[in-house]
Amino acid sequence: MIKAIAIDDEPPALKVIETYCEAAEGIILQRTFTRPSEAERYISKYPVDLIFLDINMPQHNGFELLDIIDGEKFIVVVVTAHLNHSIKAIK
């Protein structure tokens, strides 16, 4: 099973991710977060395989959060409505 979390400052977006994860076999969405700092603390204590990550958020944007948590340790699915963020995520 893939252990996942979702980080997005918009609760409706988190609900969409929850719905898709419930329908997907093999993914357990452990928690959702609207504040990147709370997700950062969670990640430091609990193992995570997959992160659904919004980029445009207050506090830290998603790219800043990836630098803080060493985003290379996880599979990251970028969740964004902004084309310029999605292009940067592919690089």
mmCIF file of C-alpha atoms in Angstrom:
data_model
loop_
_atom_site.group_PDB
_atom_site.id
_atom_site.type_symbol
_atom_site.label_atom_id
_atom_site.label_comp_id
_atom_site.label_asym_id
_atom_site.label_seq_id
_atom_site.Cartn_x
_atom_site.Cartn_y
_atom_site.Cartn_z
ATOM 1 C CA MET A 1 0.000 0.000 0.000
ATOM 2 C CA ILE A 2 1.150 3.522 -0.840
ATOM 3 C CA LYS A 3 0.934 5.885 2.141
ATOM 4 C CA ALA A 4 -0.083 9.343 0.957
ATOM 5 C CA ILE A 5 -0.861 12.800 2.269
ATOM 6 C CA ALA A 6 -2.322 15.829 0.526
ATOM 7 C CA ILE A 7 -1.345 19.451 1.108
ATOM 8 C CA ASP A 8 -3.531 22.219 -0.288
ATOM 9 C CA ASP A 9 -4.801 25.451 1.233
ATOM 10 C CA GLU A 10 -8.217 24.968 -0.411
ATOM 11 C CA PRO A 11 -10.460 22.389 1.314
ATOM 12 C CA PRO A 12 -12.517 21.706 -1.858
ATOM 13 C CA ALA A 13 -9.323 20.631 -3.651
ATOM 14 C CA LEU A 14 -8.479 18.297 -0.771
ATOM 15 C CA LYS A 15 -11.955 16.770 -1.029
ATOM 16 C CA VAL A 16 -11.338 15.973 -4.723
ATOM 17 C CA ILE A 17 -8.044 14.276 -3.841
ATOM 18 C CA GLU A 18 -9.757 12.312 -1.033
ATOM 19 C CA THR A 19 -12.434 11.112 -3.460
ATOM 20 C CA TYR A 20 -9.888 9.918 -6.010
ATOM 21 C CA CYS A 21 -7.796 8.165 -3.367
ATOM 22 C CA GLU A 22 -10.845 6.369 -1.989
ATOM 23 C CA ALA A 23 -11.555 5.028 -5.481
ATOM 24 C CA ALA A 24 -7.934 4.044 -6.175
ATOM 25 C CA GLU A 25 -6.660 0.676 -5.080
ATOM 26 C CA GLY A 26 -3.345 0.684 -3.306
ATOM 27 C CA ILE A 27 -3.359 4.282 -2.014
ATOM 28 C CA ILE A 28 -4.145 5.132 1.595
ATOM 29 C CA LEU A 29 -4.619 8.857 2.117
ATOM 30 C CA GLN A 30 -3.437 9.130 5.705
ATOM 31 C CA ARG A 31 -4.030 12.842 6.266
ATOM 32 C CA THR A 32 -4.797 16.107 4.530
ATOM 33 C CA PHE A 33 -3.341 19.482 5.435
ATOM 34 C CA THR A 34 -4.260 23.068 4.684
ATOM 35 C CA ARG A 35 -1.082 24.386 6.322
ATOM 36 C CA PRO A 36 2.326 23.352 4.958
ATOM 37 C CA SER A 37 3.934 23.720 8.407
ATOM 38 C CA GLU A 38 1.604 21.069 9.851
ATOM 39 C CA ALA A 39 2.409 18.721 6.977
ATOM 40 C CA GLU A 40 6.121 19.319 7.562
ATOM 41 C CA ARG A 41 5.793 18.222 11.201
ATOM 42 C CA TYR A 42 3.759 15.163 10.205
ATOM 43 C CA ILE A 43 6.298 14.091 7.576
ATOM 44 C CA SER A 44 9.100 14.314 10.124
ATOM 45 C CA LYS A 45 7.298 11.766 12.358
ATOM 46 C CA TYR A 46 5.467 9.400 10.003
ATOM 47 C CA PRO A 47 6.580 7.606 6.846
ATOM 48 C CA VAL A 48 5.010 8.846 3.615
ATOM 49 C CA ASP A 49 5.449 7.480 0.094
ATOM 50 C CA LEU A 50 3.374 9.972 -1.900
ATOM 51 C CA ILE A 51 2.527 13.643 -1.514
ATOM 52 C CA PHE A 52 -0.215 15.470 -3.406
ATOM 53 C CA LEU A 53 1.113 19.016 -3.234
ATOM 54 C CA ASP A 54 -0.381 22.378 -4.117
ATOM 55 C CA ILE A 55 2.169 24.981 -5.131
ATOM 56 C CA ASN A 56 0.444 28.317 -4.543
ATOM 57 C CA MET A 57 -0.079 28.426 -0.758
ATOM 58 C CA PRO A 58 0.531 30.920 2.046
ATOM 59 C CA GLN A 59 3.442 30.370 4.466
ATOM 60 C CA HIS A 60 5.563 28.243 2.110
ATOM 61 C CA ASN A 61 4.772 27.590 -1.489
ATOM 62 C CA GLY A 62 4.963 23.953 -2.485
ATOM 63 C CA PHE A 63 8.453 24.260 -3.963
ATOM 64 C CA GLU A 64 9.773 25.811 -0.750
ATOM 65 C CA LEU A 65 8.193 23.005 1.248
ATOM 66 C CA LEU A 66 9.891 20.419 -0.974
ATOM 67 C CA ASP A 67 13.256 22.027 -0.210
ATOM 68 C CA ILE A 68 12.554 21.922 3.529
ATOM 69 C CA ILE A 69 11.396 18.287 3.623
ATOM 70 C CA ASP A 70 13.895 16.980 1.041
ATOM 71 C CA GLY A 71 11.298 16.278 -1.635
ATOM 72 C CA GLU A 72 13.526 13.718 -3.335
ATOM 73 C CA LYS A 73 12.486 11.146 -0.699
ATOM 74 C CA PHE A 74 8.891 11.072 -1.914
ATOM 75 C CA ILE A 75 6.818 10.690 -5.020
ATOM 76 C CA VAL A 76 5.242 14.121 -5.495
ATOM 77 C CA VAL A 77 2.137 14.855 -7.534
ATOM 78 C CA VAL A 78 1.888 18.589 -8.124
ATOM 79 C CA VAL A 79 -1.665 19.900 -7.827
ATOM 80 C CA THR A 80 -2.004 23.375 -9.309
ATOM 81 C CA ALA A 81 -4.277 25.510 -11.438
ATOM 82 C CA HIS A 82 -1.353 27.641 -12.620
ATOM 83 C CA LEU A 83 0.373 26.583 -15.842
ATOM 84 C CA ASN A 84 3.692 28.239 -14.921
ATOM 85 C CA HIS A 85 3.891 26.178 -11.710
ATOM 86 C CA SER A 86 3.222 22.935 -13.527
ATOM 87 C CA ILE A 87 5.990 23.659 -16.043
ATOM 88 C CA LYS A 88 8.470 24.322 -13.232
ATOM 89 C CA ALA A 89 7.415 21.079 -11.506
ATOM 90 C CA ILE A 90 8.326 19.046 -14.582
ATOM 91 C CA LYS A 91 11.868 20.408 -14.712
#
